[in-house]
mmCIF file of C-alpha atoms in Angstrom:
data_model
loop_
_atom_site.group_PDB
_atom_site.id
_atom_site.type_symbol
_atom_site.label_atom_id
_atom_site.label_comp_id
_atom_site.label_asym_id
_atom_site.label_seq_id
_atom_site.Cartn_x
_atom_site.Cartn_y
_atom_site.Cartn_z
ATOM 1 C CA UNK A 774 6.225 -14.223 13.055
ATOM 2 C CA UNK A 775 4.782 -18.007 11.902
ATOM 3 C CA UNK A 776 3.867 -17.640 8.445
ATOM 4 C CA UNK A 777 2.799 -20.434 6.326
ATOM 5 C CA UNK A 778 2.038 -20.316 2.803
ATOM 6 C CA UNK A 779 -1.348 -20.989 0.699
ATOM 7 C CA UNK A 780 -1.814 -23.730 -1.219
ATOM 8 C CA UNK A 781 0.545 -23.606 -4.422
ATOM 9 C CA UNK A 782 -2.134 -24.045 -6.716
ATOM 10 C CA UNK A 783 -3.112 -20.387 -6.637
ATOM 11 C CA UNK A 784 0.392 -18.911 -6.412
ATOM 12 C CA UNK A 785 1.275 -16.594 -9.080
ATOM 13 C CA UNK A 786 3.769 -14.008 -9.766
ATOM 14 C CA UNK A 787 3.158 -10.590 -8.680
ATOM 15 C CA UNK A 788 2.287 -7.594 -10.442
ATOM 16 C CA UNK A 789 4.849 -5.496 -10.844
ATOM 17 C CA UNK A 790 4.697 -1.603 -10.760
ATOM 18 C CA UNK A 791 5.981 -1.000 -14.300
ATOM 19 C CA UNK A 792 3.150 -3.787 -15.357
ATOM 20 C CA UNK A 793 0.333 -1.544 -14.730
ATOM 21 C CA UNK A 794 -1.268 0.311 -17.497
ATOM 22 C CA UNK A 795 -2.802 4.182 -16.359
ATOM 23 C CA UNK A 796 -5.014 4.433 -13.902
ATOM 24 C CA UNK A 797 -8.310 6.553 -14.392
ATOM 25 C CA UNK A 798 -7.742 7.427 -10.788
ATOM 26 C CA UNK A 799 -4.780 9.398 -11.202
ATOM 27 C CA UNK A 800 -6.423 12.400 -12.083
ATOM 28 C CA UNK A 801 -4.388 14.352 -10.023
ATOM 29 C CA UNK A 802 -1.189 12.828 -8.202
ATOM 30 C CA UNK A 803 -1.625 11.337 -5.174
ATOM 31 C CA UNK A 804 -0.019 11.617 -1.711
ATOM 32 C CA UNK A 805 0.816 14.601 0.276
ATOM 33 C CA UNK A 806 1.448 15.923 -2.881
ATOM 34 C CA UNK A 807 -2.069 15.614 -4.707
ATOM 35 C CA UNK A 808 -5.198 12.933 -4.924
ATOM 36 C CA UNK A 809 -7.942 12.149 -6.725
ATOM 37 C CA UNK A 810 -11.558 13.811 -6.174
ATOM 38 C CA UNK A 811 -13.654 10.752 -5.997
ATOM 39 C CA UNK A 812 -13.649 7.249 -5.411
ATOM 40 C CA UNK A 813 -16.915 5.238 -5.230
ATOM 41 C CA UNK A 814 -17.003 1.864 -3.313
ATOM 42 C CA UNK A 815 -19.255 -1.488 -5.061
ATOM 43 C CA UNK A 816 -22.571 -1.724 -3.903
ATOM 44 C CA UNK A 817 -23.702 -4.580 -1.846
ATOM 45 C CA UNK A 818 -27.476 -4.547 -3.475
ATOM 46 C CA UNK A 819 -28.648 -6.858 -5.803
ATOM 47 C CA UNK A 820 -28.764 -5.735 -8.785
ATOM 48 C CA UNK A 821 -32.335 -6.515 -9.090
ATOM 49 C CA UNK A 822 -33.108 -4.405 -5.782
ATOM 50 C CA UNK A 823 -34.320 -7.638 -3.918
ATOM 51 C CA UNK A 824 -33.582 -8.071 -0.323
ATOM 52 C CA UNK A 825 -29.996 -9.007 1.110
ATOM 53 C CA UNK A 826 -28.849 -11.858 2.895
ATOM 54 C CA UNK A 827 -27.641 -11.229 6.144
ATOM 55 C CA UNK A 828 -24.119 -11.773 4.886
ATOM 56 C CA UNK A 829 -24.736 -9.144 2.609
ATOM 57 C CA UNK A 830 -26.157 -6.449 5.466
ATOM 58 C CA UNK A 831 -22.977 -7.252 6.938
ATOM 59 C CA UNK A 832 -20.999 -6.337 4.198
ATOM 60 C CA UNK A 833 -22.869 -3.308 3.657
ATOM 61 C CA UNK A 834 -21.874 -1.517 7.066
ATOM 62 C CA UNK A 835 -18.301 -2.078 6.937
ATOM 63 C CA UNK A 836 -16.755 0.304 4.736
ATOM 64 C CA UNK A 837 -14.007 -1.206 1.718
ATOM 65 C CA UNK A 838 -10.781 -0.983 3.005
ATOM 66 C CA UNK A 839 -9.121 1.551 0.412
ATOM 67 C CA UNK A 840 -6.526 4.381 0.568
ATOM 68 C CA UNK A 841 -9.699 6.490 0.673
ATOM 69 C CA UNK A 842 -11.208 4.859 3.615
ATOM 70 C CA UNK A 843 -11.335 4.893 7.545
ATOM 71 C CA UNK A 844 -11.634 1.127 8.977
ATOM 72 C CA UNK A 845 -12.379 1.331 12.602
ATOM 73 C CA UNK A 846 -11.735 -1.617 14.882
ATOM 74 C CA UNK A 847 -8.989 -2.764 12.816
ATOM 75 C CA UNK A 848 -6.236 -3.997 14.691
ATOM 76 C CA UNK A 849 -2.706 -2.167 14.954
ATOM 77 C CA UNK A 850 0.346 -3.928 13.007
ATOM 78 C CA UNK A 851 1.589 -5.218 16.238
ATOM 79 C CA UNK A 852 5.285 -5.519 14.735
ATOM 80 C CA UNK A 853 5.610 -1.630 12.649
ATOM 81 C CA UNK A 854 9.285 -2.065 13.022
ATOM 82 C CA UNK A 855 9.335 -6.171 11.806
ATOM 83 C CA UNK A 856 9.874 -7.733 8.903
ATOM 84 C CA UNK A 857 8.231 -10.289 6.554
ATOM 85 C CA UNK A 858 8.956 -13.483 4.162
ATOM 86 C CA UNK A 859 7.697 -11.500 1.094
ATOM 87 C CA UNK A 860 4.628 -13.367 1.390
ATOM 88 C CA UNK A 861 1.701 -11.126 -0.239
ATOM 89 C CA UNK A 862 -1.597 -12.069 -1.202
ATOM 90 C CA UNK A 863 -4.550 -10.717 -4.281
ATOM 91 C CA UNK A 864 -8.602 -11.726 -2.884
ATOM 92 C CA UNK A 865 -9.860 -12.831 -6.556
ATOM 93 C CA UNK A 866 -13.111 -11.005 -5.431
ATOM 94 C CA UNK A 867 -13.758 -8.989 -2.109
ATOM 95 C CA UNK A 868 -12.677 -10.703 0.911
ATOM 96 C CA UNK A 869 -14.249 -9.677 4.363
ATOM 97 C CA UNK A 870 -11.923 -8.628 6.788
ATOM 98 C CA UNK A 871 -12.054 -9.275 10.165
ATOM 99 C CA UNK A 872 -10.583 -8.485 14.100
ATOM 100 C CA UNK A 873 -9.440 -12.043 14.195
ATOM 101 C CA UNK A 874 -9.639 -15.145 12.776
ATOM 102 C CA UNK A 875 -13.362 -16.234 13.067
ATOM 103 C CA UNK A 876 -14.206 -12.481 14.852
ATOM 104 C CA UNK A 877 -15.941 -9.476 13.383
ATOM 105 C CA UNK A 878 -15.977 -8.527 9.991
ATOM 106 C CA UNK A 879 -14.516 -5.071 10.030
ATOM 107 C CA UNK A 880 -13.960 -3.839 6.192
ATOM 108 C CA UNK A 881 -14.194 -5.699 2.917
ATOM 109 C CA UNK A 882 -10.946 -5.905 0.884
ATOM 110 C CA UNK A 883 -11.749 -5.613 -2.590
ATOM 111 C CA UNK A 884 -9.814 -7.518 -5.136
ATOM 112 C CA UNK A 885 -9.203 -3.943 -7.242
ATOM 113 C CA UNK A 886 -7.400 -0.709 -5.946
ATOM 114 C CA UNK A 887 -6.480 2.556 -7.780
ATOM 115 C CA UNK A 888 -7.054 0.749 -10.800
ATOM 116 C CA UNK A 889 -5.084 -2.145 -10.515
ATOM 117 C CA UNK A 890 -5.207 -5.039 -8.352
ATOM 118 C CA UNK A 891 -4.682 -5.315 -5.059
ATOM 119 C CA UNK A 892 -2.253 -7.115 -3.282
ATOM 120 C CA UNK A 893 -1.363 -6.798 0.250
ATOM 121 C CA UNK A 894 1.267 -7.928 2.922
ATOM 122 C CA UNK A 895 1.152 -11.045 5.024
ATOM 123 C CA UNK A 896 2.224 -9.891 8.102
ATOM 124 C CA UNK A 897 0.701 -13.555 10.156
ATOM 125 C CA UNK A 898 -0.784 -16.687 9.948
ATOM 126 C CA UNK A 899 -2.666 -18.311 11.449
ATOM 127 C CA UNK A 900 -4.025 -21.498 10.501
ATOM 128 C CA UNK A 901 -6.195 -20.486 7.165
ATOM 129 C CA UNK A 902 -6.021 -17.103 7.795
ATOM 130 C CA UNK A 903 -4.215 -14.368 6.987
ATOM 131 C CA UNK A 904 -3.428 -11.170 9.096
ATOM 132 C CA UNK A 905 -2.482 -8.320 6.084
ATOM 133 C CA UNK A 906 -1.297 -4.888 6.425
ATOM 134 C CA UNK A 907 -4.614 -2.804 4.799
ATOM 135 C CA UNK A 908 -4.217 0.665 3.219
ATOM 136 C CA UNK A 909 -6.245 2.546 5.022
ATOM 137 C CA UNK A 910 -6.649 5.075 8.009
ATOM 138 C CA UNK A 911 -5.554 4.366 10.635
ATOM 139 C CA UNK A 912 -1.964 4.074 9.736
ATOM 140 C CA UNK A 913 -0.575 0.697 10.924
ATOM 141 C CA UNK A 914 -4.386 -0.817 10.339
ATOM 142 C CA UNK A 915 -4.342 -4.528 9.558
ATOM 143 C CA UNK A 916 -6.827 -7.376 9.522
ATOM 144 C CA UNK A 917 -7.101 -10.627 8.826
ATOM 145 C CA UNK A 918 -8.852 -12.347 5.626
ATOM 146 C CA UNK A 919 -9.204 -16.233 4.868
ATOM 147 C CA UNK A 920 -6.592 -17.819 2.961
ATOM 148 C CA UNK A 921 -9.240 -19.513 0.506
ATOM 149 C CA UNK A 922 -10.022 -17.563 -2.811
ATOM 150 C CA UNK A 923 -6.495 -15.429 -2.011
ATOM 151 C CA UNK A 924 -3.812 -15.531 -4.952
ATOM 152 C CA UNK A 925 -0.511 -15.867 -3.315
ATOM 153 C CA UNK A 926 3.156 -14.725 -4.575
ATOM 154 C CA UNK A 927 6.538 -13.980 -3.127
ATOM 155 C CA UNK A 928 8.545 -10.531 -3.672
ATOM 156 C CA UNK A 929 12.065 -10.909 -2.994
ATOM 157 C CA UNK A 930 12.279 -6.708 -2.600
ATOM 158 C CA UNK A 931 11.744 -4.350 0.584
ATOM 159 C CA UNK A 932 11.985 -0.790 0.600
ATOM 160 C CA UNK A 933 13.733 1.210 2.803
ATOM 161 C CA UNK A 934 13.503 4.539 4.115
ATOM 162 C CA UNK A 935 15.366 6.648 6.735
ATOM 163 C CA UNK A 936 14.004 9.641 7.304
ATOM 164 C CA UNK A 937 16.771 11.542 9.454
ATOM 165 C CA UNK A 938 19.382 10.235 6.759
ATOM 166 C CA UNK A 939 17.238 10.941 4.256
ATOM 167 C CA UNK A 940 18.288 8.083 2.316
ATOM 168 C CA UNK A 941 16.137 5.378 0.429
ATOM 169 C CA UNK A 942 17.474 1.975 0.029
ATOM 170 C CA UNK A 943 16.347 -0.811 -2.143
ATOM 171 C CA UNK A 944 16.843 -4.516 -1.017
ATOM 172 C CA UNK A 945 16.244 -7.536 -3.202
ATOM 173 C CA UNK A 946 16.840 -10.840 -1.084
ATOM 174 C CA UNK A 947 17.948 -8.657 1.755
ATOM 175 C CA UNK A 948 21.078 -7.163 -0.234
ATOM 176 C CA UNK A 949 20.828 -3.259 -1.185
ATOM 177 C CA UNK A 950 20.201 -2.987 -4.530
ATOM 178 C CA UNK A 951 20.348 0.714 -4.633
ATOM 179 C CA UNK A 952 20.984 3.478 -2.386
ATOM 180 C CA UNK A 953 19.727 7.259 -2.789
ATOM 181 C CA UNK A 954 19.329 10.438 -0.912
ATOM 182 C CA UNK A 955 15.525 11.341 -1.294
ATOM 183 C CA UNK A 956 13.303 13.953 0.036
ATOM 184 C CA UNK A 957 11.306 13.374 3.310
ATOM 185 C CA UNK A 958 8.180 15.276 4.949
ATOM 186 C CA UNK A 959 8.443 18.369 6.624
ATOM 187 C CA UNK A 960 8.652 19.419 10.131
ATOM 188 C CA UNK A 961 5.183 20.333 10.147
ATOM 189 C CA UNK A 962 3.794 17.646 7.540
ATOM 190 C CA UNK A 963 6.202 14.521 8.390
ATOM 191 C CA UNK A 964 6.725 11.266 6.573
ATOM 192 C CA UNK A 965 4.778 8.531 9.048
ATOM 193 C CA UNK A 966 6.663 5.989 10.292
ATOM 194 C CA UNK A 967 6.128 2.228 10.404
ATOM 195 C CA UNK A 968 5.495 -0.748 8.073
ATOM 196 C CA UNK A 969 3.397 -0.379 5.028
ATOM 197 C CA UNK A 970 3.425 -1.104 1.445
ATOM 198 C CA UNK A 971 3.633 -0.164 -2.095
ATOM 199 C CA UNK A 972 -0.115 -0.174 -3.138
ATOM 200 C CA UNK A 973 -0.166 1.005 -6.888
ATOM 201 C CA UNK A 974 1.258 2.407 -9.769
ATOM 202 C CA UNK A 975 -0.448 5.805 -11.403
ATOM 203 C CA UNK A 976 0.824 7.241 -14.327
ATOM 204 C CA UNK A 977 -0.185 10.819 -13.976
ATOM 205 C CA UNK A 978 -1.451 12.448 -16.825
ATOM 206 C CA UNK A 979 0.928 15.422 -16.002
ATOM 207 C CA UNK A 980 4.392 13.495 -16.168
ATOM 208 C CA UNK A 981 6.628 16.687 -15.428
ATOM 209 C CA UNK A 982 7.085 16.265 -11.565
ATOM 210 C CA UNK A 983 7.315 12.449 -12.184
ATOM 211 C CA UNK A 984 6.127 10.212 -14.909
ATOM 212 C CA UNK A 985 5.157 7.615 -12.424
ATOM 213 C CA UNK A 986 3.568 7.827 -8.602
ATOM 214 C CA UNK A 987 3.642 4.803 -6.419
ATOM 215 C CA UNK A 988 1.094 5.337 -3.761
ATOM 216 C CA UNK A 989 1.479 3.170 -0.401
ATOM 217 C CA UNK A 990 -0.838 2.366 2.659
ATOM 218 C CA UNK A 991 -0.065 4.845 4.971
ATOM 219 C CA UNK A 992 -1.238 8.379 5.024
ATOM 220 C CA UNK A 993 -0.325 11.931 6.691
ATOM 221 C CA UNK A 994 -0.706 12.530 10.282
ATOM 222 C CA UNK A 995 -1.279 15.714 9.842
ATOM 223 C CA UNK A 996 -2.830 16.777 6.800
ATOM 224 C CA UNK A 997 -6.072 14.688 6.605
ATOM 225 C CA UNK A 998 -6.396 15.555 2.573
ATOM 226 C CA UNK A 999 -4.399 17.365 0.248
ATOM 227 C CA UNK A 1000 -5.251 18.301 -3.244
ATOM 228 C CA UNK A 1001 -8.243 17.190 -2.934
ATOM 229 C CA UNK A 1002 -7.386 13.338 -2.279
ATOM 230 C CA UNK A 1003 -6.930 11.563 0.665
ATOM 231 C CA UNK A 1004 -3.566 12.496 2.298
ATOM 232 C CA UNK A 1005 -1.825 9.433 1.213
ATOM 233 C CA UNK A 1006 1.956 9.103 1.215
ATOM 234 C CA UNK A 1007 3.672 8.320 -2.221
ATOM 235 C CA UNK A 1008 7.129 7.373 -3.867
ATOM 236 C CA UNK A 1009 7.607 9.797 -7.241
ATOM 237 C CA UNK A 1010 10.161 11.478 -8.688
ATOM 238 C CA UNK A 1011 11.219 15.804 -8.692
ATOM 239 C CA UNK A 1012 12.908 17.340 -11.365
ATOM 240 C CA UNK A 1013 14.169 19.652 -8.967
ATOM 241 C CA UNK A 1014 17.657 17.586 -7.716
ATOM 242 C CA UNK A 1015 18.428 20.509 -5.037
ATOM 243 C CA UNK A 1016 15.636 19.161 -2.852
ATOM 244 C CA UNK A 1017 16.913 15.493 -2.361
ATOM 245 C CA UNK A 1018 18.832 14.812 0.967
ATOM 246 C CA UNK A 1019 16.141 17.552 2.744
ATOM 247 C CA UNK A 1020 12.890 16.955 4.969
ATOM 248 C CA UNK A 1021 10.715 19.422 1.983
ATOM 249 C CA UNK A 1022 7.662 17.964 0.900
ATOM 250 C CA UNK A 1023 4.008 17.335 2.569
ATOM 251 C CA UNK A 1024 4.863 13.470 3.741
ATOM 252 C CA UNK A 1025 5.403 11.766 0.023
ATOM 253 C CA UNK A 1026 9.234 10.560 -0.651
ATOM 254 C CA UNK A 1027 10.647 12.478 -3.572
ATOM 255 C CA UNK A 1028 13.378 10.022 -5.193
ATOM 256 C CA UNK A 1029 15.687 10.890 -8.122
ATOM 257 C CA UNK A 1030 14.773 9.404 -11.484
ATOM 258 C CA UNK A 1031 17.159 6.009 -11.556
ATOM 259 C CA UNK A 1032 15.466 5.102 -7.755
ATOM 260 C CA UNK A 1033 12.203 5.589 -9.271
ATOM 261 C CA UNK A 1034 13.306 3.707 -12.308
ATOM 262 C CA UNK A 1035 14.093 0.951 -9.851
ATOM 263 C CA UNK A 1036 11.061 0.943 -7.508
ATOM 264 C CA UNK A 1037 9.126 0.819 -10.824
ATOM 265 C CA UNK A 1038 10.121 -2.869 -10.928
ATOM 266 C CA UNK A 1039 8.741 -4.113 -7.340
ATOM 267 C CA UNK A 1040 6.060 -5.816 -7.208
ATOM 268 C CA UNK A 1041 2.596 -4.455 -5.754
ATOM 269 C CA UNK A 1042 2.545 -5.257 -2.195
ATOM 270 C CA UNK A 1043 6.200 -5.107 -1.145
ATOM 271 C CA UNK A 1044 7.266 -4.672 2.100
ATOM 272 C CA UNK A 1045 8.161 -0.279 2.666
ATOM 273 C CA UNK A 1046 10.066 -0.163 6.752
ATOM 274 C CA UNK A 1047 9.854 3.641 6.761
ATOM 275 C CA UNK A 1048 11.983 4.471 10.430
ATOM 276 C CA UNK A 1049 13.144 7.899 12.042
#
């Protein structure tokens, strides 16, 4: 994978997990284990209901790529088992998303996501653009967005999950920094495999199964919603120890509470390899 950086000058650190204040989306928890009822994508109009540029037409038939979303067209992460230079990136406003560099616009990236900003995975570059991993359906869905008007940032941390060991393991500059048997998806409602990312940080108003969900961009295979939100897979905690080290839940990873005390700390946008 070539991967060049954007230009330092609108580098900045990422947001960590812990960083984020409540979300008003986490009405219920998210995952295969809960979701929120409604999410409403920005309008495209003018506010003053005059007519639209054909940029904006565009923009208004390509749906925002969210956790809540389907983008079709969007190119499969050619590399589900690869790895990255921690290279993720924040649009300061909604970026269009396209096939390929220069190609069709495909979904708008908007710069906000479960309450809190969104930052993505560089997965490729090329030249001023940037291929990113999106969190939407499909699973594996990526596009690419222009490097210009993208915030840029490094995370030194990848998550890792092994779902017939069962086992979650934290790495910070490519060393474990913590190891843990976790929960995995059922037989009938498994964990998806592949490369995606930690996309927010809910605090649920109900902190007794865990006081903190991390939702990533991947979703269910087989459940296409699931407490009324979208399916999508999550990192949170179980007070219930019995169940870690067993393939249990609906897809999410259930971690004990000193993993999820750790994956608190990584940044938005960090790299999770989830592999059989």
């Amino acid at each position: 994978m070539a991967t060049t950086n954007a230009p330092a000058r609108r580098s900045r650190r990422a947001v960590t997990a812990a960083g984020l204040l409540p979300a008003a989306a986490a009405v219920l928890l998210l995952g295969g284990c809960g979701g929120t009822s409604a999410h409403g994508t920005a309008s495209t109009g003018r506010p003053d209901g005059g007519g639209r540029t054909a940029a904006e037409a565009g923009a208004a038939k390509v749906p925002d790529a969210t956790t809540f979303s389907t983008v079709p067209g969007a190119p499969k992460d050619a590399a589900p088992d690869g790895a990255t230079d921690g290279l993720v990136v924040h649009p300061t406003e909604a970026a269009p998303v396209l096939d390929r560099p220069g190609g069709r616009r495909i979904a708008t990236l908007p710069a906000t996501e479960l309450g809190g900003p969104t930052w993505v995975p560089v997965v490729e570059s090329s030249g001023g653009w940037r291929r990113v991993l999106l969190p939407s359906r499909p699973n594996q869905a990526s596009g690419w967005v222009s490097g210009a008007g993208l915030r840029t940032a490094h995370t030194s941390y990848t998550v890792r999950v092994e779902l017939g060991k069962r086992r979650l393991t934290l790495l910070k500059s490519g060393r474990a920094a913590g190891r843990w048997k976790v929960a995995v998806g059922g037989a009938k409602t498994p964990t998806p495999t592949g490369r995606t990312f930690v996309l927010a940080s809910i605090v649920p108003p109900d902190k007794r199964q865990s006081p903190i969900v991390l939702p990533l961009g991947t979703h269910s295979a087989t459940l296409d919603t699931f407490g009324g939100g979208p399916g999508t897979v999550a990192l949170h905690g179980w007070p219930d120890a019995s169940v870690f080290g067993k393939a249990v839940t609906h897809g999410c990873v259930r971690v004990p509470a000193d993993a999820l005390k750790a994956l608190s700390r990584v940044p938005l946008g960090s790299l999770v390899s989830i592999s059989a």
